[in-house]
Amino acid sequence: MGTIAVVVAAFWAMLPAYVPNNAAVLAGGGRPIDGGRTWRGRRLLGDGKTWRGATAGVVSGTALALVQDALAAPFSGTIDLVLPGFPVVAAVALPLGAVAGDVAASFLKRRLDRERGAVAPGLDQLDFAVGALAFAALAAPAWFGRVFSPPALLAVVVLTPLLHVGTNLVAYRAGLKGEPW
Ligand code: CTP
Ligand code: MG
């Protein structure tokens, strides 16, 4: 496959890890995951991490992966592009890992004395991608190895932050999000 095909296939595989953030912004709110608990004078996670947001993220990401799985087969191989399918374990692991990475980043941000919504360059843009890749690698190692070759991984790590900054800017301008990051 050519370089562009490798990048397109990698982003296709990452879509179920990208939607949870957006779903959480749209559907989030309500009871925080940490239940308001604090540790050493700081919130464990903060009000920005809610059960509703996390659930919406995992459900929407898994649903998208299963739809993509059904769509990929007829297209694959027709052009110089092999779109990967999604075994159920990968369909769940990608969004679950994305949400877990986002939650872990909030935990770290609170330990670093950054309030909810404060910017953490690097962390905010990659937490969910690293979480998704780690969960997928553990849950579906063979699938992961096939889909994320070293060049595909590189493309994901370099382009994900740009995509994240772009969509957050749109969500901020649209009044859906409090901060542009
Ligand atoms: N959100 C949610 N539940 C989640 C993740 C996100 O409800 N598990 C919603 C919250 O309304 C949150 C918004 O999506 O404010 C944006 O998410 P994010 O930028 O991750 O949260 P922040 O508010 O910036 O909080 P933090 O500093 O902890 O990242
Ligand atoms: Mg934020």
Coordinates of N, CA, C and O and ligand atoms in Angstrom, one line a residue:
M1 N 0.8 -1.2 0.0 CA 0.0 0.0 0.0 C 0.9 1.3 0.0 O 1.9 1.3 0.6
G2 N 0.4 2.3 -0.6 CA 1.1 3.5 -0.6 C 1.0 4.2 0.7 O 0.2 3.8 1.5
T3 N 1.8 5.3 0.9 CA 1.7 6.0 2.1 C 0.4 6.6 2.5 O -0.1 6.5 3.6
I4 N -0.3 7.1 1.5 CA -1.6 7.7 1.7 C -2.6 6.7 2.2 O -3.4 6.8 3.1
A5 N -2.5 5.5 1.5 CA -3.4 4.4 1.9 C -3.2 3.9 3.3 O -4.1 3.6 4.1
V6 N -1.9 3.9 3.8 CA -1.6 3.5 5.1 C -2.1 4.5 6.1 O -2.7 4.1 7.1
V7 N -2.0 5.8 5.8 CA -2.5 6.8 6.7 C -4.1 6.8 6.8 O -4.7 6.8 7.9
V8 N -4.7 6.6 5.6 CA -6.2 6.5 5.6 C -6.7 5.3 6.4 O -7.6 5.4 7.2
A9 N -6.0 4.2 6.2 CA -6.4 3.0 6.9 C -6.2 3.2 8.4 O -7.1 2.7 9.2
A10 N -5.2 3.8 8.8 CA -4.9 4.0 10.3 C -6.0 5.0 10.9 O -6.4 4.7 12.0
F11 N -6.4 6.0 10.1 CA -7.4 6.9 10.7 C -8.8 6.3 10.7 O -9.5 6.5 11.6
W12 N -9.0 5.4 9.7 CA -10.3 4.6 9.7 C -10.3 3.8 11.0 O -11.3 3.8 11.7
A13 N -9.2 3.2 11.3 CA -9.1 2.3 12.5 C -9.2 3.2 13.8 O -9.6 2.7 14.8
M14 N -8.8 4.4 13.8 CA -8.8 5.3 15.0 C -10.2 6.0 15.2 O -10.4 6.6 16.3
L15 N -11.0 6.0 14.2 CA -12.3 6.8 14.3 C -13.1 6.4 15.6 O -13.5 7.3 16.3
P16 N -13.2 5.1 16.0 CA -13.9 4.7 17.2 C -13.2 5.3 18.5 O -13.8 5.3 19.5
A17 N -11.9 5.7 18.3 CA -11.2 6.3 19.5 C -11.4 7.8 19.5 O -11.2 8.5 20.5
Y18 N -11.8 8.4 18.4 CA -12.0 9.8 18.3 C -13.4 10.3 18.7 O -13.5 11.4 19.3
V19 N -14.4 9.5 18.4 CA -15.8 10.0 18.7 C -16.1 10.1 20.2 O -16.9 11.0 20.6
P20 N -15.5 9.3 21.1 CA -15.8 9.4 22.5 C -15.7 10.8 23.1 O -16.6 11.3 23.8
N21 N -14.6 11.5 22.7 CA -14.5 12.9 23.2 C -15.6 13.8 22.8 O -16.2 14.6 23.6
N22 N -16.0 13.7 21.5 CA -17.1 14.5 21.0 C -18.4 14.1 21.6 O -19.2 15.0 22.0
A23 N -18.6 12.8 21.7 CA -19.9 12.3 22.3 C -20.0 12.8 23.8 O -21.1 13.2 24.3
A24 N -18.8 12.8 24.5 CA -18.8 13.2 25.9 C -19.2 14.7 26.0 O -19.9 15.2 26.9
V25 N -18.6 15.5 25.1 CA -18.9 17.0 25.1 C -20.4 17.2 24.9 O -21.1 18.0 25.6
L26 N -21.0 16.4 24.0 CA -22.4 16.6 23.6 C -23.4 16.0 24.7 O -24.4 16.6 25.0
A27 N -23.0 14.8 25.2 CA -23.9 14.1 26.1 C -23.5 14.2 27.6 O -24.2 13.8 28.5
G28 N -22.3 14.8 27.9 CA -21.8 14.8 29.2 C -22.6 15.6 30.2 O -23.5 16.4 29.8
G29 N -22.2 15.5 31.4 CA -22.8 16.3 32.5 C -23.4 15.3 33.5 O -23.3 14.1 33.3
G30 N -23.9 15.9 34.6 CA -24.5 15.0 35.6 C -23.4 14.6 36.6 O -22.4 15.3 36.8
R31 N -23.6 13.4 37.2 CA -22.8 12.9 38.3 C -21.3 12.7 37.9 O -21.1 11.9 36.9
P32 N -20.4 13.4 38.6 CA -19.0 13.2 38.2 C -18.5 11.7 38.6 O -19.0 11.2 39.6
I33 N -17.6 11.2 37.9 CA -17.1 9.8 38.2 C -16.5 9.7 39.6 O -16.7 8.7 40.3
D34 N -15.8 10.8 40.0 CA -15.2 10.7 41.3 C -16.1 11.1 42.4 O -15.7 11.0 43.6
G35 N -17.4 11.3 42.1 CA -18.4 11.6 43.1 C -18.1 12.7 44.0 O -18.6 12.8 45.1
G36 N -17.2 13.6 43.5 CA -16.9 14.8 44.3 C -15.7 14.6 45.3 O -15.3 15.5 46.0
R37 N -15.2 13.4 45.3 CA -14.1 13.1 46.2 C -12.8 13.8 45.9 O -12.5 14.1 44.7
T38 N -12.0 14.1 46.9 CA -10.8 14.8 46.8 C -9.6 13.9 47.3 O -9.8 12.9 48.0
W39 N -8.4 14.3 46.9 CA -7.2 13.6 47.4 C -6.2 14.7 47.5 O -5.9 15.4 46.6
R40 N -5.6 14.8 48.7 CA -4.6 15.8 49.0 C -5.1 17.2 48.6 O -4.4 18.0 48.0
G41 N -6.4 17.5 49.0 CA -6.9 18.8 48.7 C -7.3 19.1 47.3 O -7.8 20.2 47.0
R42 N -7.2 18.1 46.4 CA -7.6 18.4 45.0 C -8.6 17.3 44.6 O -8.6 16.2 45.1
R43 N -9.5 17.7 43.7 CA -10.5 16.7 43.2 C -9.7 15.5 42.6 O -8.7 15.7 42.0
L44 N -10.3 14.3 42.7 CA -9.6 13.1 42.2 C -9.6 13.3 40.6 O -8.5 13.1 40.0
L45 N -10.7 13.6 40.0 CA -10.8 13.8 38.6 C -11.4 15.1 38.2 O -11.0 15.7 37.2
G46 N -12.4 15.6 38.9 CA -13.0 16.9 38.6 C -14.4 16.7 38.0 O -14.7 15.6 37.5
D47 N -15.1 17.8 37.9 CA -16.5 17.7 37.3 C -16.6 17.5 35.8 O -17.6 17.3 35.3
G48 N -15.4 17.6 35.2 CA -15.4 17.4 33.7 C -15.4 16.0 33.3 O -15.5 15.7 32.1
K49 N -15.3 15.0 34.2 CA -15.4 13.6 33.9 C -16.6 13.0 34.6 O -16.7 12.8 35.8
T50 N -17.6 12.8 33.7 CA -18.9 12.3 34.2 C -19.2 10.9 33.7 O -18.7 10.5 32.7
W51 N -20.1 10.2 34.5 CA -20.5 8.9 34.1 C -21.2 8.9 32.7 O -21.0 8.1 31.9
R52 N -22.1 9.9 32.5 CA -22.8 10.0 31.3 C -21.9 10.2 30.1 O -22.1 9.6 29.1
G53 N -20.9 11.1 30.3 CA -20.0 11.4 29.2 C -19.2 10.1 28.9 O -19.0 9.8 27.7
A54 N -18.7 9.4 29.9 CA -17.9 8.2 29.7 C -18.7 7.1 29.0 O -18.3 6.5 28.0
T55 N -20.0 7.0 29.5 CA -20.8 5.9 28.9 C -21.2 6.3 27.4 O -21.1 5.4 26.5
A56 N -21.5 7.5 27.2 CA -21.8 7.9 25.8 C -20.6 7.7 24.9 O -20.8 7.3 23.8
G57 N -19.4 8.0 25.4 CA -18.2 7.8 24.7 C -18.0 6.3 24.3 O -17.7 6.0 23.1
V58 N -18.1 5.5 25.2 CA -17.8 4.0 25.0 C -18.9 3.5 24.0 O -18.6 2.8 23.1
V59 N -20.2 3.8 24.3 CA -21.3 3.3 23.5 C -21.2 3.8 22.0 O -21.3 3.0 21.1
S60 N -20.9 5.1 21.9 CA -20.9 5.6 20.5 C -19.7 5.1 19.8 O -19.8 4.8 18.6
G61 N -18.6 5.0 20.4 CA -17.4 4.5 19.8 C -17.5 3.1 19.3 O -17.1 2.7 18.2
T62 N -18.1 2.2 20.2 CA -18.3 0.8 19.9 C -19.3 0.7 18.7 O -19.0 -0.1 17.8
A63 N -20.4 1.5 18.8 CA -21.4 1.4 17.7 C -20.8 1.8 16.4 O -21.0 1.1 15.4
L64 N -19.9 2.9 16.4 CA -19.3 3.3 15.2 C -18.4 2.2 14.6 O -18.4 1.9 13.4
A65 N -17.6 1.6 15.5 CA -16.7 0.5 15.0 C -17.5 -0.6 14.4 O -17.0 -1.2 13.3
L66 N -18.6 -1.0 14.9 CA -19.4 -2.1 14.4 C -20.0 -1.7 13.0 O -20.1 -2.5 12.1
V67 N -20.4 -0.4 12.9 CA -20.9 0.0 11.6 C -19.8 0.0 10.6 O -20.0 -0.4 9.5
Q68 N -18.6 0.5 11.0 CA -17.5 0.6 10.1 C -17.1 -0.9 9.7 O -16.7 -1.1 8.5
D69 N -17.2 -1.8 10.6 CA -16.9 -3.2 10.3 C -17.8 -3.7 9.2 O -17.3 -4.4 8.3
A70 N -19.1 -3.3 9.2 CA -20.0 -3.8 8.2 C -19.8 -3.1 6.9 O -20.0 -3.7 5.8
L71 N -19.3 -1.9 7.0 CA -19.1 -1.1 5.7 C -17.8 -1.4 5.0 O -17.7 -1.3 3.8
A72 N -16.7 -1.8 5.8 CA -15.4 -2.0 5.3 C -15.3 -3.0 4.2 O -14.7 -2.8 3.1
A73 N -15.9 -4.2 4.5 CA -15.7 -5.4 3.6 C -16.0 -5.1 2.1 O -15.1 -5.4 1.3
P74 N -17.1 -4.5 1.8 CA -17.4 -4.3 0.3 C -16.4 -3.4 -0.3 O -16.1 -3.5 -1.5
F75 N -15.8 -2.4 0.4 CA -14.9 -1.5 -0.2 C -13.5 -2.0 -0.3 O -12.8 -1.6 -1.2
S76 N -13.1 -2.8 0.7 CA -11.7 -3.2 0.8 C -11.3 -3.9 -0.5 O -11.9 -4.8 -1.0
G77 N -10.1 -3.5 -1.0 CA -9.5 -4.2 -2.1 C -10.0 -3.7 -3.4 O -9.4 -3.9 -4.5
T78 N -11.1 -2.9 -3.5 CA -11.6 -2.4 -4.7 C -10.7 -1.3 -5.3 O -10.5 -1.2 -6.4
I79 N -10.2 -0.5 -4.3 CA -9.2 0.5 -4.7 C -7.9 0.1 -4.0 O -7.9 -0.8 -3.3
D80 N -6.9 0.9 -4.1 CA -5.6 0.5 -3.5 C -5.7 0.9 -2.0 O -5.0 1.7 -1.5
L81 N -6.7 0.2 -1.3 CA -6.9 0.6 0.1 C -7.5 -0.6 0.7 O -8.5 -1.2 0.3
V82 N -6.9 -1.0 1.8 CA -7.4 -2.1 2.6 C -7.9 -1.6 4.0 O -7.1 -1.3 4.8
L83 N -9.2 -1.4 4.1 CA -9.7 -0.8 5.3 C -9.9 -2.0 6.3 O -10.5 -3.0 6.0
P84 N -9.3 -1.9 7.5 CA -9.5 -2.9 8.4 C -10.9 -3.1 9.0 O -11.6 -2.1 9.1
G85 N -11.3 -4.3 9.3 CA -12.5 -4.6 10.0 C -12.3 -4.4 11.5 O -11.1 -4.2 11.9
F86 N -13.3 -4.6 12.3 CA -13.2 -4.5 13.7 C -13.7 -5.7 14.5 O -14.9 -5.8 14.6
P87 N -12.8 -6.6 14.9 CA -13.3 -7.6 15.8 C -14.0 -7.0 17.0 O -13.6 -5.9 17.4
V88 N -14.9 -7.6 17.6 CA -15.7 -7.0 18.8 C -14.7 -6.5 19.9 O -14.9 -5.4 20.4
V89 N -13.7 -7.3 20.2 CA -12.8 -6.9 21.3 C -12.1 -5.5 20.9 O -12.0 -4.6 21.8
A90 N -11.7 -5.3 19.7 CA -11.1 -4.1 19.2 C -12.2 -3.0 19.2 O -11.9 -1.8 19.6
A91 N -13.4 -3.3 18.8 CA -14.5 -2.3 18.7 C -14.8 -1.7 20.1 O -15.1 -0.6 20.2
V92 N -14.6 -2.5 21.2 CA -14.8 -2.0 22.5 C -13.6 -1.4 23.1 O -13.6 -0.4 23.8
A93 N -12.4 -2.1 22.8 CA -11.2 -1.6 23.4 C -10.8 -0.2 23.0 O -10.2 0.6 23.8
L94 N -11.0 0.1 21.7 CA -10.6 1.5 21.2 C -11.3 2.6 22.0 O -10.6 3.5 22.6
P95 N -12.6 2.6 22.0 CA -13.3 3.7 22.8 C -13.1 3.6 24.3 O -13.0 4.7 25.0
L96 N -13.1 2.4 24.8 CA -12.8 2.2 26.3 C -11.5 2.8 26.6 O -11.3 3.5 27.6
G97 N -10.5 2.5 25.8 CA -9.1 3.0 26.1 C -9.0 4.5 25.9 O -8.3 5.2 26.6
A98 N -9.8 5.0 24.9 CA -9.8 6.5 24.7 C -10.4 7.2 26.0 O -9.8 8.2 26.5
V99 N -11.5 6.7 26.5 CA -12.1 7.2 27.7 C -11.2 7.1 28.9 O -11.0 8.0 29.7
A100 N -10.6 5.9 29.0 CA -9.6 5.7 30.2 C -8.4 6.6 30.1 O -8.0 7.2 31.1
G101 N -7.9 6.8 28.9 CA -6.8 7.8 28.7 C -7.2 9.2 29.1 O -6.4 9.9 29.8
D102 N -8.4 9.6 28.7 CA -8.9 10.9 29.0 C -9.0 11.1 30.6 O -8.7 12.1 31.1
V103 N -9.6 10.1 31.2 CA -9.8 10.1 32.6 C -8.4 10.1 33.4 O -8.2 10.9 34.3
A104 N -7.5 9.3 32.9 CA -6.1 9.3 33.5 C -5.5 10.6 33.4 O -4.8 11.1 34.3
A105 N -5.7 11.3 32.2 CA -5.1 12.6 32.1 C -5.7 13.6 33.0 O -4.9 14.5 33.6
S106 N -7.0 13.5 33.3 CA -7.6 14.5 34.2 C -7.1 14.2 35.6 O -6.8 15.1 36.4
F107 N -6.8 12.9 36.0 CA -6.3 12.6 37.3 C -4.9 13.2 37.4 O -4.6 13.9 38.4
L108 N -4.1 13.1 36.4 CA -2.7 13.7 36.4 C -2.8 15.2 36.5 O -2.1 15.9 37.2
K109 N -3.8 15.8 35.7 CA -3.9 17.3 35.7 C -4.2 17.8 37.1 O -3.7 18.8 37.5
R110 N -5.1 17.1 37.8 CA -5.5 17.5 39.2 C -4.3 17.4 40.1 O -4.1 18.2 41.0
R111 N -3.5 16.3 39.9 CA -2.3 16.2 40.7 C -1.3 17.3 40.5 O -0.5 17.7 41.3
L112 N -1.3 17.9 39.2 CA -0.4 18.9 38.9 C -1.0 20.3 39.2 O -0.6 21.3 38.6
D113 N -2.1 20.3 40.0 CA -2.8 21.5 40.4 C -3.4 22.3 39.3 O -3.6 23.5 39.4
R114 N -3.8 21.6 38.2 CA -4.5 22.3 37.1 C -6.0 22.0 37.3 O -6.4 20.9 37.4
E115 N -6.8 23.1 37.3 CA -8.2 23.0 37.5 C -8.9 22.4 36.3 O -8.3 22.3 35.2
R116 N -10.1 22.0 36.5 CA -10.9 21.5 35.3 C -10.9 22.5 34.2 O -11.1 23.7 34.4
G117 N -10.6 22.0 33.0 CA -10.6 22.8 31.8 C -9.2 23.5 31.5 O -9.0 24.1 30.5
A118 N -8.3 23.5 32.5 CA -7.0 24.1 32.3 C -6.3 23.3 31.2 O -6.5 22.1 31.0
V119 N -5.5 24.0 30.5 CA -4.8 23.4 29.3 C -3.6 22.6 29.8 O -2.9 23.0 30.7
A120 N -3.4 21.4 29.2 CA -2.2 20.6 29.4 C -1.6 20.2 28.1 O -2.0 19.1 27.6
P121 N -0.8 21.1 27.5 CA -0.4 20.8 26.1 C 0.3 19.4 26.0 O 1.1 19.0 26.8
G122 N -0.1 18.7 25.0 CA 0.5 17.3 24.8 C -0.5 16.3 25.4 O -1.0 15.4 24.7
L123 N -0.7 16.5 26.7 CA -1.6 15.5 27.4 C -3.0 15.6 26.8 O -3.6 14.5 26.5
D124 N -3.6 16.8 26.7 CA -5.0 16.9 26.2 C -5.1 16.3 24.8 O -6.2 15.9 24.4
Q125 N -4.1 16.4 24.0 CA -4.2 16.1 22.6 C -3.9 14.6 22.3 O -4.2 14.1 21.3
L126 N -3.2 13.9 23.3 CA -2.8 12.6 23.0 C -3.3 11.5 24.0 O -3.2 10.3 23.7
D127 N -3.8 12.0 25.1 CA -4.3 11.0 26.2 C -5.2 9.9 25.6 O -5.0 8.7 25.9
F128 N -6.2 10.3 24.9 CA -7.2 9.3 24.4 C -6.6 8.4 23.3 O -6.9 7.2 23.3
A129 N -5.7 9.0 22.5 CA -5.1 8.1 21.4 C -4.2 7.1 22.1 O -4.2 5.9 21.7
V130 N -3.3 7.5 23.0 CA -2.4 6.6 23.7 C -3.3 5.5 24.4 O -2.9 4.3 24.4
G131 N -4.3 5.9 25.1 CA -5.2 5.0 25.8 C -5.8 4.0 24.9 O -5.8 2.8 25.1
A132 N -6.3 4.5 23.8 CA -7.0 3.6 22.8 C -6.0 2.6 22.2 O -6.3 1.4 22.1
L133 N -4.8 3.1 21.8 CA -3.8 2.2 21.2 C -3.3 1.1 22.2 O -3.2 0.0 21.9
A134 N -3.1 1.6 23.5 CA -2.7 0.6 24.5 C -3.7 -0.4 24.8 O -3.4 -1.6 24.8
F135 N -5.0 0.0 24.9 CA -6.1 -1.0 25.2 C -6.2 -2.0 24.0 O -6.4 -3.2 24.2
A136 N -6.2 -1.4 22.8 CA -6.3 -2.3 21.6 C -5.2 -3.2 21.5 O -5.4 -4.4 21.1
A137 N -4.0 -2.8 21.8 CA -2.8 -3.7 21.7 C -2.9 -4.8 22.7 O -2.5 -5.9 22.4
L138 N -3.5 -4.5 23.9 CA -3.6 -5.6 24.9 C -4.8 -6.5 24.6 O -4.7 -7.7 24.8
A139 N -5.9 -5.9 24.1 CA -7.1 -6.7 23.9 C -7.1 -7.5 22.6 O -7.6 -8.6 22.6
A140 N -6.5 -6.9 21.6 CA -6.5 -7.6 20.3 C -5.1 -7.5 19.6 O -5.0 -6.8 18.6
P141 N -4.1 -8.1 20.2 CA -2.7 -7.9 19.7 C -2.5 -8.3 18.2 O -1.8 -7.5 17.6
A142 N -3.1 -9.3 17.8 CA -2.9 -9.7 16.4 C -3.5 -8.7 15.4 O -2.9 -8.2 14.5
W143 N -4.7 -8.2 15.7 CA -5.4 -7.2 14.9 C -4.6 -5.9 15.0 O -4.3 -5.3 14.0
F144 N -4.1 -5.6 16.2 CA -3.4 -4.3 16.4 C -2.1 -4.3 15.5 O -1.8 -3.4 14.8
G145 N -1.4 -5.5 15.5 CA -0.1 -5.6 14.8 C -0.4 -5.4 13.3 O 0.4 -4.9 12.6
R146 N -1.5 -6.0 12.8 CA -1.8 -5.9 11.4 C -2.2 -4.5 11.0 O -1.8 -4.0 9.9
V147 N -3.0 -3.8 11.8 CA -3.5 -2.5 11.4 C -2.5 -1.3 11.7 O -2.3 -0.4 10.8
F148 N -1.8 -1.4 12.8 CA -0.9 -0.3 13.2 C 0.6 -0.7 12.9 O 1.3 -1.0 13.9
S149 N 1.0 -0.6 11.7 CA 2.4 -0.8 11.4 C 3.1 0.4 11.9 O 2.5 1.5 12.1
P150 N 4.4 0.4 12.0 CA 5.2 1.6 12.5 C 4.8 2.9 11.8 O 4.6 3.9 12.4
P151 N 4.7 2.9 10.4 CA 4.4 4.1 9.7 C 3.0 4.6 10.1 O 2.7 5.8 10.2
A152 N 2.1 3.7 10.3 CA 0.7 4.0 10.6 C 0.6 4.6 12.0 O 0.0 5.6 12.2
L153 N 1.4 4.0 12.9 CA 1.5 4.6 14.3 C 2.0 6.0 14.3 O 1.5 6.9 15.0
L154 N 3.1 6.2 13.5 CA 3.7 7.5 13.4 C 2.7 8.5 12.9 O 2.6 9.6 13.5
A155 N 2.0 8.2 11.9 CA 1.0 9.1 11.3 C -0.1 9.4 12.3 O -0.5 10.6 12.5
V156 N -0.5 8.4 13.1 CA -1.6 8.7 14.1 C -1.0 9.6 15.2 O -1.7 10.6 15.6
V157 N 0.2 9.4 15.7 CA 0.7 10.2 16.8 C 1.0 11.6 16.3 O 0.8 12.6 17.1
V158 N 1.3 11.8 15.1 CA 1.6 13.2 14.6 C 0.3 13.9 14.2 O 0.2 15.1 14.5
L159 N -0.6 13.2 13.6 CA -1.8 13.9 13.1 C -3.0 14.0 14.1 O -3.8 14.9 14.0
T160 N -3.0 13.1 15.1 CA -4.1 13.2 16.1 C -4.2 14.5 16.8 O -5.2 15.1 16.9
P161 N -3.0 15.1 17.3 CA -3.1 16.3 18.0 C -3.7 17.4 17.1 O -4.5 18.3 17.5
L162 N -3.3 17.4 15.8 CA -3.8 18.5 14.9 C -5.4 18.3 14.7 O -6.1 19.3 14.8
L163 N -5.8 17.1 14.6 CA -7.2 16.8 14.4 C -8.0 17.2 15.7 O -9.1 17.8 15.6
H164 N -7.4 17.0 16.9 CA -8.0 17.3 18.1 C -8.1 18.8 18.3 O -9.2 19.3 18.7
V165 N -7.1 19.5 18.0 CA -7.1 21.0 18.1 C -8.2 21.5 17.2 O -8.9 22.4 17.6
G166 N -8.2 21.0 16.0 CA -9.2 21.5 15.0 C -10.7 21.3 15.5 O -11.5 22.2 15.5
T167 N -11.0 20.0 15.9 CA -12.4 19.8 16.3 C -12.7 20.5 17.6 O -13.9 21.0 17.7
N168 N -11.8 20.7 18.5 CA -12.1 21.4 19.7 C -12.4 22.9 19.5 O -13.2 23.5 20.1
L169 N -11.6 23.4 18.5 CA -11.8 24.8 18.1 C -13.3 25.0 17.5 O -14.0 25.9 17.9
V170 N -13.7 24.0 16.7 CA -15.0 24.1 16.2 C -16.1 24.0 17.3 O -17.0 24.8 17.3
A171 N -15.8 23.0 18.2 CA -16.8 22.8 19.3 C -16.9 24.1 20.2 O -17.9 24.5 20.7
Y172 N -15.8 24.8 20.4 CA -15.7 26.0 21.2 C -16.4 27.1 20.5 O -17.3 27.8 21.1
R173 N -16.2 27.3 19.2 CA -16.8 28.3 18.5 C -18.3 28.1 18.4 O -19.1 29.1 18.4
A174 N -18.7 26.8 18.4 CA -20.1 26.5 18.3 C -20.8 26.6 19.7 O -22.0 26.4 19.8
G175 N -20.0 27.0 20.7 CA -20.6 27.1 22.0 C -20.8 25.8 22.8 O -21.5 25.8 23.8
L176 N -20.3 24.7 22.3 CA -20.5 23.4 22.9 C -19.5 23.1 24.0 O -19.7 22.2 24.8
K177 N -18.4 23.8 23.9 CA -17.3 23.5 24.8 C -16.8 24.8 25.5 O -16.7 25.9 24.8
G178 N -16.4 24.8 26.8 CA -16.0 26.0 27.5 C -14.7 26.5 27.1 O -14.4 27.7 27.2
E179 N -13.7 25.7 26.6 CA -12.4 26.1 26.2 C -12.1 25.5 24.9 O -12.6 24.5 24.5
P180 N -11.2 26.2 24.1 CA -10.8 25.7 22.8 C -9.9 24.6 22.8 O -9.3 24.2 21.7
W181 N -9.5 23.9 24.0 CA -8.6 22.8 23.9 C -9.3 21.5 24.6 O -10.4 21.6 25.1
Ligands
CTP1 N1 -17.1 15.1 29.5 C1 -17.9 14.3 30.4 N2 -17.4 13.1 30.7 C2 -16.2 12.6 30.3 C3 -15.4 13.4 29.5 C4 -15.9 14.7 29.1 O1 -19.0 14.8 30.8 N3 -15.8 11.4 30.7 C5 -17.6 16.5 29.1 C6 -17.5 17.5 30.2 O2 -18.6 18.4 30.1 C7 -16.2 18.2 29.9 C8 -16.3 18.2 28.4 O3 -16.9 17.0 28.0 O4 -16.2 19.5 30.5 C9 -14.9 18.4 27.8 O5 -14.1 17.3 28.1 P1 -12.5 17.5 28.5 O6 -11.9 18.6 27.8 O7 -11.9 16.2 28.6 O8 -12.8 18.0 30.1 P2 -12.4 19.3 30.8 O9 -13.6 20.0 31.3 O10 -11.4 20.1 30.1 O11 -11.7 18.8 32.2 P3 -10.2 18.3 32.4 O12 -9.4 19.5 32.8 O13 -10.3 17.3 33.5 O14 -9.7 17.7 31.1
MG2 MG -10.3 19.9 28.5

